[in-house]
C-alpha cells in the first residue's frame, strides 16, 4: 500500500508481519511492531534520538567478545532478564522458584570435581566456604545423577575470565548428585562486585545515577533429562546491595544462609576460622532439558 500518513505505516507493517508462516514468530512480530510503534508515538522519538539509538545498538553488538556480553548486561540492567525468568518458571510466575538469571559469565566444559572436592585452582585469598546442597523435584523427592555447574566471582569481585591473576576455570566446577540428590564442595567466600561499566550499560547507569553493584552470589546450572534446566543464583543476605541489585535478580527464594563460623572446622584441619557454610536446596521443574547457549567461551 502507498503510505498516506504515519498511521498507515503501522497498518502496513502489521499486515506484513501477519503473513509470517510460523505461528509463534507471527505472534511475536505482530506484538513487537504494535508495541514498538506505540513506544515511538508515546515518547515522540525524534530523528536524532533514533539515529543515536541505532548507534547504541550497533555499539552493544560490537562490544561482544569471547569474554564479554554487553547485550546480556543490558537486558539485566533493564529488568528484562529477570522478568522473562519469572514469567517462565514457578507456575508462570505464580509461585516461588529456584530459577534465576544465567548472567554473562557461564562457560561450557567446567572441570569435573568429585563430591566434596575444591573448585579453587589458584592462590585465591579469602575465607573458606563449604557448600552442601540438595537437588529435589517439586514433590520433595531427591534427583540423583543430576549434573551441576557451579561458578562464582573471587574475593576481589572478578570471575576468572576477567582476571589474569586467576588460573583457567578457577572457582568453577562440575558435580554429579549422589543417590540422595546431594553434592558438596569447598571454595572461598565470594563478595559482591560491579558489573562492567566501560560500555553502553555503564553510560546508562551513570545517566540514571545508579550503582553498578551485584550482591554476592553463587551460580549453579543443573541438568537432568526429564527436567527443565535449572539456572540459579544464591545470594548472601548480608551483602549491602541485597535489596538494590543492578540486575534485578534477587528474590526471597534465592536468599541463602551463608553462616560465618569463628571456631576451627570440625573436619578440615587446615581451617582454623573464620570460615563459611551454605546449605541450600534446589527445586527442579519437569520439562525438556535444553542447555542454553553460553554467553561467553
GROMACS .gro file of C-alpha atoms in nm:
model
  297
    1UNK     CA    1   0.000   0.000   0.000
    2UNK     CA    2   0.107   0.361  -0.053
    3UNK     CA    3   0.172   0.541   0.275
    4UNK     CA    4  -0.054   0.843   0.320
    5UNK     CA    5   0.002   0.912   0.690
    6UNK     CA    6   0.200   0.797   0.994
    7UNK     CA    7  -0.087   0.571   1.093
    8UNK     CA    8  -0.060   0.390   0.760
    9UNK     CA    9   0.297   0.284   0.843
   10UNK     CA   10   0.181   0.077   1.138
   11UNK     CA   11  -0.112  -0.069   0.946
   12UNK     CA   12   0.113  -0.173   0.659
   13UNK     CA   13   0.382  -0.317   0.886
   14UNK     CA   14   0.128  -0.516   1.088
   15UNK     CA   15  -0.022  -0.653   0.768
   16UNK     CA   16   0.319  -0.780   0.656
   17UNK     CA   17   0.400  -0.930   0.997
   18UNK     CA   18   0.064  -1.112   0.996
   19UNK     CA   19   0.169  -1.305   0.684
   20UNK     CA   20   0.454  -1.482   0.866
   21UNK     CA   21   0.413  -1.859   0.824
   22UNK     CA   22   0.545  -1.969   1.163
   23UNK     CA   23   0.263  -1.908   1.410
   24UNK     CA   24   0.481  -1.828   1.710
   25UNK     CA   25   0.710  -1.599   1.510
   26UNK     CA   26   0.400  -1.429   1.369
   27UNK     CA   27   0.264  -1.369   1.720
   28UNK     CA   28   0.596  -1.221   1.835
   29UNK     CA   29   0.646  -0.995   1.533
   30UNK     CA   30   0.290  -0.860   1.532
   31UNK     CA   31   0.316  -0.775   1.901
   32UNK     CA   32   0.666  -0.630   1.856
   33UNK     CA   33   0.557  -0.393   1.580
   34UNK     CA   34   0.242  -0.295   1.769
   35UNK     CA   35   0.429  -0.208   2.089
   36UNK     CA   36   0.738  -0.066   1.920
   37UNK     CA   37   0.535   0.174   1.706
   38UNK     CA   38   0.331   0.262   2.015
   39UNK     CA   39   0.650   0.338   2.205
   40UNK     CA   40   0.775   0.566   1.926
   41UNK     CA   41   0.447   0.757   1.933
   42UNK     CA   42   0.430   0.766   2.312
   43UNK     CA   43   0.771   0.933   2.356
   44UNK     CA   44   0.755   1.111   2.017
   45UNK     CA   45   1.100   0.983   1.928
   46UNK     CA   46   1.297   1.238   1.728
   47UNK     CA   47   1.511   1.162   1.425
   48UNK     CA   48   1.827   1.249   1.617
   49UNK     CA   49   1.724   1.019   1.904
   50UNK     CA   50   1.650   0.738   1.660
   51UNK     CA   51   1.994   0.769   1.500
   52UNK     CA   52   2.154   0.768   1.846
   53UNK     CA   53   1.955   0.458   1.943
   54UNK     CA   54   2.071   0.276   1.631
   55UNK     CA   55   2.431   0.371   1.705
   56UNK     CA   56   2.398   0.245   2.061
   57UNK     CA   57   2.258  -0.091   1.949
   58UNK     CA   58   2.541  -0.124   1.698
   59UNK     CA   59   2.792  -0.046   1.974
   60UNK     CA   60   2.637  -0.307   2.204
   61UNK     CA   61   2.691  -0.572   1.936
   62UNK     CA   62   3.045  -0.458   1.863
   63UNK     CA   63   3.138  -0.486   2.231
   64UNK     CA   64   3.066  -0.860   2.234
   65UNK     CA   65   3.370  -1.085   2.266
   66UNK     CA   66   3.467  -1.431   2.388
   67UNK     CA   67   3.480  -1.294   2.744
   68UNK     CA   68   3.217  -1.018   2.745
   69UNK     CA   69   2.845  -0.998   2.661
   70UNK     CA   70   2.718  -0.639   2.666
   71UNK     CA   71   2.370  -0.732   2.543
   72UNK     CA   72   2.319  -0.969   2.836
   73UNK     CA   73   2.429  -0.693   3.073
   74UNK     CA   74   2.185  -0.451   2.913
   75UNK     CA   75   1.895  -0.699   2.932
   76UNK     CA   76   1.964  -0.748   3.301
   77UNK     CA   77   2.005  -0.378   3.373
   78UNK     CA   78   1.663  -0.309   3.217
   79UNK     CA   79   1.498  -0.586   3.420
   80UNK     CA   80   1.415  -0.789   3.109
   81UNK     CA   81   1.617  -1.098   3.204
   82UNK     CA   82   1.455  -1.124   3.546
   83UNK     CA   83   1.105  -1.065   3.405
   84UNK     CA   84   1.143  -1.341   3.145
   85UNK     CA   85   1.279  -1.578   3.409
   86UNK     CA   86   0.990  -1.525   3.650
   87UNK     CA   87   0.724  -1.539   3.377
   88UNK     CA   88   0.853  -1.875   3.254
   89UNK     CA   89   0.904  -2.054   3.588
   90UNK     CA   90   0.725  -2.116   3.914
   91UNK     CA   91   0.387  -2.195   3.759
   92UNK     CA   92   0.402  -1.898   3.524
   93UNK     CA   93   0.522  -1.660   3.791
   94UNK     CA   94   0.259  -1.755   4.048
   95UNK     CA   95   0.486  -1.945   4.289
   96UNK     CA   96   0.842  -1.918   4.418
   97UNK     CA   97   1.115  -2.070   4.204
   98UNK     CA   98   1.483  -2.163   4.231
   99UNK     CA   99   1.525  -2.038   3.875
  100UNK     CA  100   1.725  -1.719   3.821
  101UNK     CA  101   1.938  -1.533   3.567
  102UNK     CA  102   2.205  -1.709   3.365
  103UNK     CA  103   2.422  -1.399   3.370
  104UNK     CA  104   2.704  -1.317   3.129
  105UNK     CA  105   2.978  -1.539   3.277
  106UNK     CA  106   2.868  -1.904   3.238
  107UNK     CA  107   3.115  -2.117   3.040
  108UNK     CA  108   3.080  -2.467   2.899
  109UNK     CA  109   3.308  -2.753   2.998
  110UNK     CA  110   3.383  -2.669   3.360
  111UNK     CA  111   3.628  -2.923   3.508
  112UNK     CA  112   3.464  -3.223   3.674
  113UNK     CA  113   3.514  -3.238   4.052
  114UNK     CA  114   3.437  -3.523   4.290
  115UNK     CA  115   3.179  -3.460   4.559
  116UNK     CA  116   3.348  -3.281   4.847
  117UNK     CA  117   3.633  -3.154   4.630
  118UNK     CA  118   3.758  -2.799   4.587
  119UNK     CA  119   3.696  -2.563   4.294
  120UNK     CA  120   3.987  -2.338   4.397
  121UNK     CA  121   4.255  -2.375   4.128
  122UNK     CA  122   4.491  -2.088   4.203
  123UNK     CA  123   4.612  -1.890   4.501
  124UNK     CA  124   4.280  -1.726   4.596
  125UNK     CA  125   4.288  -1.548   4.929
  126UNK     CA  126   3.962  -1.546   5.123
  127UNK     CA  127   3.766  -1.720   5.396
  128UNK     CA  128   3.694  -2.085   5.311
  129UNK     CA  129   3.338  -2.167   5.204
  130UNK     CA  130   3.187  -2.514   5.237
  131UNK     CA  131   2.871  -2.574   5.034
  132UNK     CA  132   2.630  -2.861   5.089
  133UNK     CA  133   2.334  -2.873   4.853
  134UNK     CA  134   2.047  -3.097   4.754
  135UNK     CA  135   1.853  -3.119   4.428
  136UNK     CA  136   1.487  -3.223   4.452
  137UNK     CA  137   1.169  -3.218   4.244
  138UNK     CA  138   0.850  -3.032   4.326
  139UNK     CA  139   0.731  -3.315   4.549
  140UNK     CA  140   1.049  -3.312   4.756
  141UNK     CA  141   1.195  -3.628   4.602
  142UNK     CA  142   1.574  -3.634   4.551
  143UNK     CA  143   1.711  -3.617   4.197
  144UNK     CA  144   2.019  -3.841   4.168
  145UNK     CA  145   2.259  -3.820   3.875
  146UNK     CA  146   2.197  -3.452   3.801
  147UNK     CA  147   2.495  -3.260   3.662
  148UNK     CA  148   2.567  -2.926   3.826
  149UNK     CA  149   2.790  -2.648   3.702
  150UNK     CA  150   2.886  -2.404   3.977
  151UNK     CA  151   3.078  -2.078   3.937
  152UNK     CA  152   3.123  -1.753   4.124
  153UNK     CA  153   3.334  -1.440   4.148
  154UNK     CA  154   3.651  -1.429   4.354
  155UNK     CA  155   3.700  -1.245   4.685
  156UNK     CA  156   3.817  -0.946   4.479
  157UNK     CA  157   3.493  -0.944   4.279
  158UNK     CA  158   3.621  -1.083   3.948
  159UNK     CA  159   3.541  -1.400   3.754
  160UNK     CA  160   3.846  -1.587   3.635
  161UNK     CA  161   3.790  -1.488   3.270
  162UNK     CA  162   3.818  -1.122   3.380
  163UNK     CA  163   4.129  -1.166   3.592
  164UNK     CA  164   4.470  -1.267   3.456
  165UNK     CA  165   4.584  -1.342   3.812
  166UNK     CA  166   4.346  -1.639   3.836
  167UNK     CA  167   4.403  -1.981   3.683
  168UNK     CA  168   4.186  -2.102   3.396
  169UNK     CA  169   3.848  -2.221   3.531
  170UNK     CA  170   3.927  -2.105   3.884
  171UNK     CA  171   3.615  -2.113   4.105
  172UNK     CA  172   3.427  -2.327   3.852
  173UNK     CA  173   3.339  -2.694   3.870
  174UNK     CA  174   3.102  -2.967   3.754
  175UNK     CA  175   2.946  -3.209   4.004
  176UNK     CA  176   2.702  -3.501   3.998
  177UNK     CA  177   2.439  -3.552   4.265
  178UNK     CA  178   2.454  -3.874   4.466
  179UNK     CA  179   2.167  -4.114   4.533
  180UNK     CA  180   2.012  -3.870   4.777
  181UNK     CA  181   2.036  -3.579   4.534
  182UNK     CA  182   2.323  -3.419   4.722
  183UNK     CA  183   2.651  -3.258   4.620
  184UNK     CA  184   2.908  -3.063   4.817
  185UNK     CA  185   3.229  -2.872   4.756
  186UNK     CA  186   3.484  -2.634   4.901
  187UNK     CA  187   3.556  -2.285   4.773
  188UNK     CA  188   3.621  -1.936   4.911
  189UNK     CA  189   3.362  -1.682   5.019
  190UNK     CA  190   3.269  -1.452   4.734
  191UNK     CA  191   3.188  -1.081   4.756
  192UNK     CA  192   2.956  -0.853   4.563
  193UNK     CA  193   3.101  -0.683   4.258
  194UNK     CA  194   3.031  -0.414   3.999
  195UNK     CA  195   2.920  -0.523   3.654
  196UNK     CA  196   3.144  -0.396   3.371
  197UNK     CA  197   3.076  -0.027   3.312
  198UNK     CA  198   3.313   0.062   3.029
  199UNK     CA  199   3.045   0.032   2.760
  200UNK     CA  200   2.688   0.131   2.683
  201UNK     CA  201   2.549  -0.017   3.005
  202UNK     CA  202   2.791   0.186   3.213
  203UNK     CA  203   2.678   0.507   3.045
  204UNK     CA  204   2.315   0.414   3.109
  205UNK     CA  205   2.379   0.359   3.479
  206UNK     CA  206   2.569   0.688   3.504
  207UNK     CA  207   2.285   0.876   3.336
  208UNK     CA  208   2.040   0.726   3.586
  209UNK     CA  209   2.272   0.774   3.886
  210UNK     CA  210   2.254   0.401   3.958
  211UNK     CA  211   2.525   0.198   4.125
  212UNK     CA  212   2.666  -0.097   3.923
  213UNK     CA  213   2.676  -0.347   4.210
  214UNK     CA  214   2.555  -0.705   4.225
  215UNK     CA  215   2.521  -0.867   4.571
  216UNK     CA  216   2.746  -1.165   4.645
  217UNK     CA  217   2.606  -1.485   4.495
  218UNK     CA  218   2.677  -1.842   4.393
  219UNK     CA  219   2.577  -1.957   4.043
  220UNK     CA  220   2.452  -2.305   3.956
  221UNK     CA  221   2.327  -2.464   3.636
  222UNK     CA  222   2.166  -2.807   3.687
  223UNK     CA  223   2.099  -3.055   3.406
  224UNK     CA  224   1.897  -3.375   3.426
  225UNK     CA  225   1.693  -3.537   3.143
  226UNK     CA  226   1.322  -3.507   3.216
  227UNK     CA  227   1.362  -3.174   3.393
  228UNK     CA  228   1.390  -2.817   3.274
  229UNK     CA  229   1.749  -2.698   3.309
  230UNK     CA  230   1.770  -2.510   3.640
  231UNK     CA  231   1.973  -2.190   3.631
  232UNK     CA  232   2.008  -2.042   3.976
  233UNK     CA  233   2.186  -1.785   4.189
  234UNK     CA  234   2.200  -1.800   4.570
  235UNK     CA  235   2.254  -1.463   4.736
  236UNK     CA  236   2.421  -1.359   5.061
  237UNK     CA  237   2.159  -1.168   5.266
  238UNK     CA  238   2.433  -0.976   5.448
  239UNK     CA  239   2.553  -0.807   5.130
  240UNK     CA  240   2.491  -0.429   5.145
  241UNK     CA  241   2.331  -0.435   4.799
  242UNK     CA  242   2.095  -0.728   4.859
  243UNK     CA  243   1.791  -0.507   4.801
  244UNK     CA  244   1.927  -0.298   4.513
  245UNK     CA  245   2.078  -0.548   4.267
  246UNK     CA  246   2.162  -0.366   3.944
  247UNK     CA  247   2.033  -0.671   3.752
  248UNK     CA  248   1.704  -0.703   3.948
  249UNK     CA  249   1.779  -1.069   4.018
  250UNK     CA  250   1.719  -1.117   4.392
  251UNK     CA  251   1.401  -1.295   4.505
  252UNK     CA  252   1.326  -1.423   4.855
  253UNK     CA  253   1.357  -1.787   4.750
  254UNK     CA  254   1.713  -1.723   4.623
  255UNK     CA  255   1.849  -1.587   4.952
  256UNK     CA  256   2.080  -1.840   5.113
  257UNK     CA  257   2.201  -1.881   5.470
  258UNK     CA  258   2.574  -1.813   5.449
  259UNK     CA  259   2.678  -1.890   5.807
  260UNK     CA  260   3.004  -1.744   5.941
  261UNK     CA  261   3.194  -1.969   6.186
  262UNK     CA  262   3.472  -1.847   6.415
  263UNK     CA  263   3.575  -2.186   6.556
  264UNK     CA  264   3.803  -2.432   6.371
  265UNK     CA  265   3.638  -2.650   6.108
  266UNK     CA  266   3.537  -2.987   6.260
  267UNK     CA  267   3.687  -3.190   5.973
  268UNK     CA  268   3.926  -2.972   5.773
  269UNK     CA  269   4.239  -2.942   5.986
  270UNK     CA  270   4.378  -2.656   5.776
  271UNK     CA  271   4.077  -2.431   5.852
  272UNK     CA  272   4.117  -2.255   6.186
  273UNK     CA  273   3.849  -1.992   6.122
  274UNK     CA  274   3.678  -1.788   6.022
  275UNK     CA  275   3.501  -1.990   5.756
  276UNK     CA  276   3.155  -2.002   5.599
  277UNK     CA  277   2.900  -2.272   5.530
  278UNK     CA  278   2.597  -2.278   5.299
  279UNK     CA  279   2.326  -2.544   5.293
  280UNK     CA  280   2.076  -2.494   5.011
  281UNK     CA  281   1.805  -2.692   4.832
  282UNK     CA  282   1.744  -2.653   4.459
  283UNK     CA  283   1.399  -2.745   4.323
  284UNK     CA  284   1.373  -2.857   3.961
  285UNK     CA  285   1.059  -2.841   3.748
  286UNK     CA  286   0.962  -3.109   3.493
  287UNK     CA  287   1.032  -3.021   3.133
  288UNK     CA  288   1.273  -3.056   2.843
  289UNK     CA  289   1.643  -3.049   2.931
  290UNK     CA  290   1.794  -2.797   2.688
  291UNK     CA  291   2.121  -2.627   2.772
  292UNK     CA  292   2.133  -2.251   2.700
  293UNK     CA  293   2.385  -2.104   2.460
  294UNK     CA  294   2.689  -1.992   2.663
  295UNK     CA  295   2.715  -1.611   2.674
  296UNK     CA  296   3.097  -1.637   2.664
  297UNK     CA  297   3.350  -1.904   2.570
   0.00000   0.00000   0.00000
